[in-house]
Amino acid sequence: MALSRKHVEELSALIEARHRALLEELGREVARSRDEQYGAVAGATHDSGDEATADLIADLDHAEVSRDLGELRELEAARRRIADGAYGLCVDCGADIPFERLRAQPGAARCLACQQRHEKTYKM
């Protein structure tokens, strides 16, 4: 069943709210990263344990930023599908994506079956 106008409006609001939240989060991450880089240079030590911990934190921060950027790209693609009238249709098979799935993951571009196949194929 195709999405109703009301459902599209509700999902659009979710997309916009999450988009704003991600931009704010990324802005904080960039600012924090700059502050930490300054702190690392200003207080550089040669303790290998501290360096390993700092490397781990940097890797985790990088992974979080990468995840957030990926979600931001998904939301921007969802905005384009809304504008094109294709939102809620699986990009692989054309089937309707259930409203409940879109409410849980507004950037979803595939039905569950195609998403599982995609993840299996690309080992996500």
PDB file of C-alpha atoms in Angstrom:
ATOM      1  CA  MET A   1       0.000   0.000   0.000  1.00  0.00           C
ATOM      2  CA  ALA A   2       1.451   3.348  -1.031  1.00  0.00           C
ATOM      3  CA  LEU A   3       2.148   5.933   1.650  1.00  0.00           C
ATOM      4  CA  SER A   4      -0.627   8.389   2.376  1.00  0.00           C
ATOM      5  CA  ARG A   5       0.019  12.113   2.197  1.00  0.00           C
ATOM      6  CA  LYS A   6      -0.234  12.224   5.998  1.00  0.00           C
ATOM      7  CA  HIS A   7       2.405   9.497   6.329  1.00  0.00           C
ATOM      8  CA  VAL A   8       4.758  11.303   3.935  1.00  0.00           C
ATOM      9  CA  GLU A   9       4.326  14.535   5.922  1.00  0.00           C
ATOM     10  CA  GLU A  10       5.022  12.722   9.201  1.00  0.00           C
ATOM     11  CA  LEU A  11       8.090  11.019   7.766  1.00  0.00           C
ATOM     12  CA  SER A  12       9.312  14.279   6.209  1.00  0.00           C
ATOM     13  CA  ALA A  13       9.172  15.886   9.647  1.00  0.00           C
ATOM     14  CA  LEU A  14      11.175  12.979  11.103  1.00  0.00           C
ATOM     15  CA  ILE A  15      13.735  13.301   8.312  1.00  0.00           C
ATOM     16  CA  GLU A  16      14.112  17.047   8.854  1.00  0.00           C
ATOM     17  CA  ALA A  17      14.443  16.684  12.640  1.00  0.00           C
ATOM     18  CA  ARG A  18      17.059  13.936  12.326  1.00  0.00           C
ATOM     19  CA  HIS A  19      18.895  15.892   9.617  1.00  0.00           C
ATOM     20  CA  ARG A  20      19.150  18.933  11.910  1.00  0.00           C
ATOM     21  CA  ALA A  21      20.265  16.767  14.843  1.00  0.00           C
ATOM     22  CA  LEU A  22      22.993  15.127  12.754  1.00  0.00           C
ATOM     23  CA  LEU A  23      24.283  18.481  11.505  1.00  0.00           C
ATOM     24  CA  GLU A  24      24.446  19.763  15.087  1.00  0.00           C
ATOM     25  CA  GLU A  25      26.192  16.586  16.238  1.00  0.00           C
ATOM     26  CA  LEU A  26      28.719  16.773  13.410  1.00  0.00           C
ATOM     27  CA  GLY A  27      29.373  20.432  14.225  1.00  0.00           C
ATOM     28  CA  ARG A  28      30.081  19.506  17.844  1.00  0.00           C
ATOM     29  CA  GLU A  29      32.364  16.660  16.714  1.00  0.00           C
ATOM     30  CA  VAL A  30      34.358  19.004  14.473  1.00  0.00           C
ATOM     31  CA  ALA A  31      34.707  21.576  17.265  1.00  0.00           C
ATOM     32  CA  ARG A  32      35.683  18.897  19.791  1.00  0.00           C
ATOM     33  CA  SER A  33      38.187  17.410  17.357  1.00  0.00           C
ATOM     34  CA  ARG A  34      39.828  20.805  16.889  1.00  0.00           C
ATOM     35  CA  ASP A  35      39.999  21.298  20.660  1.00  0.00           C
ATOM     36  CA  GLU A  36      41.468  17.822  21.180  1.00  0.00           C
ATOM     37  CA  GLN A  37      44.054  18.321  18.451  1.00  0.00           C
ATOM     38  CA  TYR A  38      45.172  21.543  20.116  1.00  0.00           C
ATOM     39  CA  GLY A  39      45.271  19.788  23.485  1.00  0.00           C
ATOM     40  CA  ALA A  40      47.304  16.927  22.049  1.00  0.00           C
ATOM     41  CA  VAL A  41      49.874  19.303  20.594  1.00  0.00           C
ATOM     42  CA  ALA A  42      49.953  21.544  23.665  1.00  0.00           C
ATOM     43  CA  GLY A  43      50.268  18.675  26.138  1.00  0.00           C
ATOM     44  CA  ALA A  44      52.080  16.062  24.085  1.00  0.00           C
ATOM     45  CA  THR A  45      53.560  13.251  26.120  1.00  0.00           C
ATOM     46  CA  HIS A  46      55.518  10.263  24.995  1.00  0.00           C
ATOM     47  CA  ASP A  47      53.670   7.699  27.097  1.00  0.00           C
ATOM     48  CA  SER A  48      52.785   4.806  24.787  1.00  0.00           C
ATOM     49  CA  GLY A  49      49.689   3.968  26.864  1.00  0.00           C
ATOM     50  CA  ASP A  50      48.384   7.516  26.477  1.00  0.00           C
ATOM     51  CA  GLU A  51      49.139   7.423  22.764  1.00  0.00           C
ATOM     52  CA  ALA A  52      47.297   4.104  22.343  1.00  0.00           C
ATOM     53  CA  THR A  53      44.289   5.466  24.215  1.00  0.00           C
ATOM     54  CA  ALA A  54      44.339   8.643  22.134  1.00  0.00           C
ATOM     55  CA  ASP A  55      44.526   6.574  18.929  1.00  0.00           C
ATOM     56  CA  LEU A  56      41.576   4.436  20.054  1.00  0.00           C
ATOM     57  CA  ILE A  57      39.492   7.516  20.855  1.00  0.00           C
ATOM     58  CA  ALA A  58      40.393   9.059  17.496  1.00  0.00           C
ATOM     59  CA  ASP A  59      39.380   5.843  15.700  1.00  0.00           C
ATOM     60  CA  LEU A  60      36.054   5.727  17.563  1.00  0.00           C
ATOM     61  CA  ASP A  61      35.413   9.394  16.806  1.00  0.00           C
ATOM     62  CA  HIS A  62      36.202   8.779  13.138  1.00  0.00           C
ATOM     63  CA  ALA A  63      33.821   5.800  13.049  1.00  0.00           C
ATOM     64  CA  GLU A  64      31.056   7.865  14.666  1.00  0.00           C
ATOM     65  CA  VAL A  65      31.533  10.732  12.223  1.00  0.00           C
ATOM     66  CA  SER A  66      31.561   8.292   9.281  1.00  0.00           C
ATOM     67  CA  ARG A  67      28.336   6.693  10.511  1.00  0.00           C
ATOM     68  CA  ASP A  68      26.701  10.104  10.964  1.00  0.00           C
ATOM     69  CA  LEU A  69      27.789  11.219   7.490  1.00  0.00           C
ATOM     70  CA  GLY A  70      26.386   8.005   6.012  1.00  0.00           C
ATOM     71  CA  GLU A  71      23.055   8.588   7.726  1.00  0.00           C
ATOM     72  CA  LEU A  72      23.057  12.214   6.563  1.00  0.00           C
ATOM     73  CA  ARG A  73      23.551  11.037   2.958  1.00  0.00           C
ATOM     74  CA  GLU A  74      20.665   8.561   3.376  1.00  0.00           C
ATOM     75  CA  LEU A  75      18.397  11.329   4.656  1.00  0.00           C
ATOM     76  CA  GLU A  76      19.357  13.654   1.811  1.00  0.00           C
ATOM     77  CA  ALA A  77      18.598  10.872  -0.674  1.00  0.00           C
ATOM     78  CA  ALA A  78      15.241  10.346   1.068  1.00  0.00           C
ATOM     79  CA  ARG A  79      14.485  14.068   0.657  1.00  0.00           C
ATOM     80  CA  ARG A  80      15.158  13.725  -3.087  1.00  0.00           C
ATOM     81  CA  ARG A  81      12.895  10.666  -3.316  1.00  0.00           C
ATOM     82  CA  ILE A  82      10.132  12.632  -1.554  1.00  0.00           C
ATOM     83  CA  ALA A  83      10.550  15.492  -4.035  1.00  0.00           C
ATOM     84  CA  ASP A  84      10.489  13.014  -6.939  1.00  0.00           C
ATOM     85  CA  GLY A  85       7.434  11.174  -5.594  1.00  0.00           C
ATOM     86  CA  ALA A  86       9.419   7.950  -5.208  1.00  0.00           C
ATOM     87  CA  TYR A  87       9.740   7.914  -1.413  1.00  0.00           C
ATOM     88  CA  GLY A  88       8.529   4.689   0.148  1.00  0.00           C
ATOM     89  CA  LEU A  89       9.316   2.601  -2.928  1.00  0.00           C
ATOM     90  CA  CYS A  90      12.216   0.156  -2.843  1.00  0.00           C
ATOM     91  CA  VAL A  91      15.027   1.371  -5.095  1.00  0.00           C
ATOM     92  CA  ASP A  92      15.826  -2.225  -6.060  1.00  0.00           C
ATOM     93  CA  CYS A  93      12.480  -3.946  -6.675  1.00  0.00           C
ATOM     94  CA  GLY A  94       9.950  -1.084  -6.635  1.00  0.00           C
ATOM     95  CA  ALA A  95       7.837  -2.635  -3.853  1.00  0.00           C
ATOM     96  CA  ASP A  96       6.278  -0.458  -1.172  1.00  0.00           C
ATOM     97  CA  ILE A  97       8.407  -0.024   1.946  1.00  0.00           C
ATOM     98  CA  PRO A  98       6.117  -0.398   4.982  1.00  0.00           C
ATOM     99  CA  PHE A  99       5.356   2.782   6.922  1.00  0.00           C
ATOM    100  CA  GLU A 100       6.574   1.146  10.148  1.00  0.00           C
ATOM    101  CA  ARG A 101       9.993   0.497   8.605  1.00  0.00           C
ATOM    102  CA  LEU A 102      10.226   4.071   7.357  1.00  0.00           C
ATOM    103  CA  ARG A 103       9.156   5.446  10.736  1.00  0.00           C
ATOM    104  CA  ALA A 104      11.943   3.431  12.389  1.00  0.00           C
ATOM    105  CA  GLN A 105      14.471   4.276   9.662  1.00  0.00           C
ATOM    106  CA  PRO A 106      13.271   7.260   7.585  1.00  0.00           C
ATOM    107  CA  GLY A 107      16.253   7.062   5.237  1.00  0.00           C
ATOM    108  CA  ALA A 108      15.510   3.463   4.231  1.00  0.00           C
ATOM    109  CA  ALA A 109      15.745   3.070   0.465  1.00  0.00           C
ATOM    110  CA  ARG A 110      14.986  -0.647   0.252  1.00  0.00           C
ATOM    111  CA  CYS A 111      12.317  -3.043   1.429  1.00  0.00           C
ATOM    112  CA  LEU A 112      13.517  -5.431   4.119  1.00  0.00           C
ATOM    113  CA  ALA A 113      14.115  -8.344   1.721  1.00  0.00           C
ATOM    114  CA  CYS A 114      16.200  -6.239  -0.666  1.00  0.00           C
ATOM    115  CA  GLN A 115      18.086  -4.615   2.232  1.00  0.00           C
ATOM    116  CA  GLN A 116      18.999  -8.031   3.630  1.00  0.00           C
ATOM    117  CA  ARG A 117      20.133  -9.173   0.186  1.00  0.00           C
ATOM    118  CA  HIS A 118      22.150  -5.945  -0.228  1.00  0.00           C
ATOM    119  CA  GLU A 119      23.842  -6.379   3.159  1.00  0.00           C
ATOM    120  CA  LYS A 120      24.634 -10.028   2.454  1.00  0.00           C
ATOM    121  CA  THR A 121      26.083  -9.165  -0.957  1.00  0.00           C
ATOM    122  CA  TYR A 122      28.176  -6.259   0.321  1.00  0.00           C
ATOM    123  CA  LYS A 123      28.958  -7.750   3.780  1.00  0.00           C
ATOM    124  CA  MET A 124      27.814  -4.690   5.680  1.00  0.00           C
TER     125      MET A 124
END
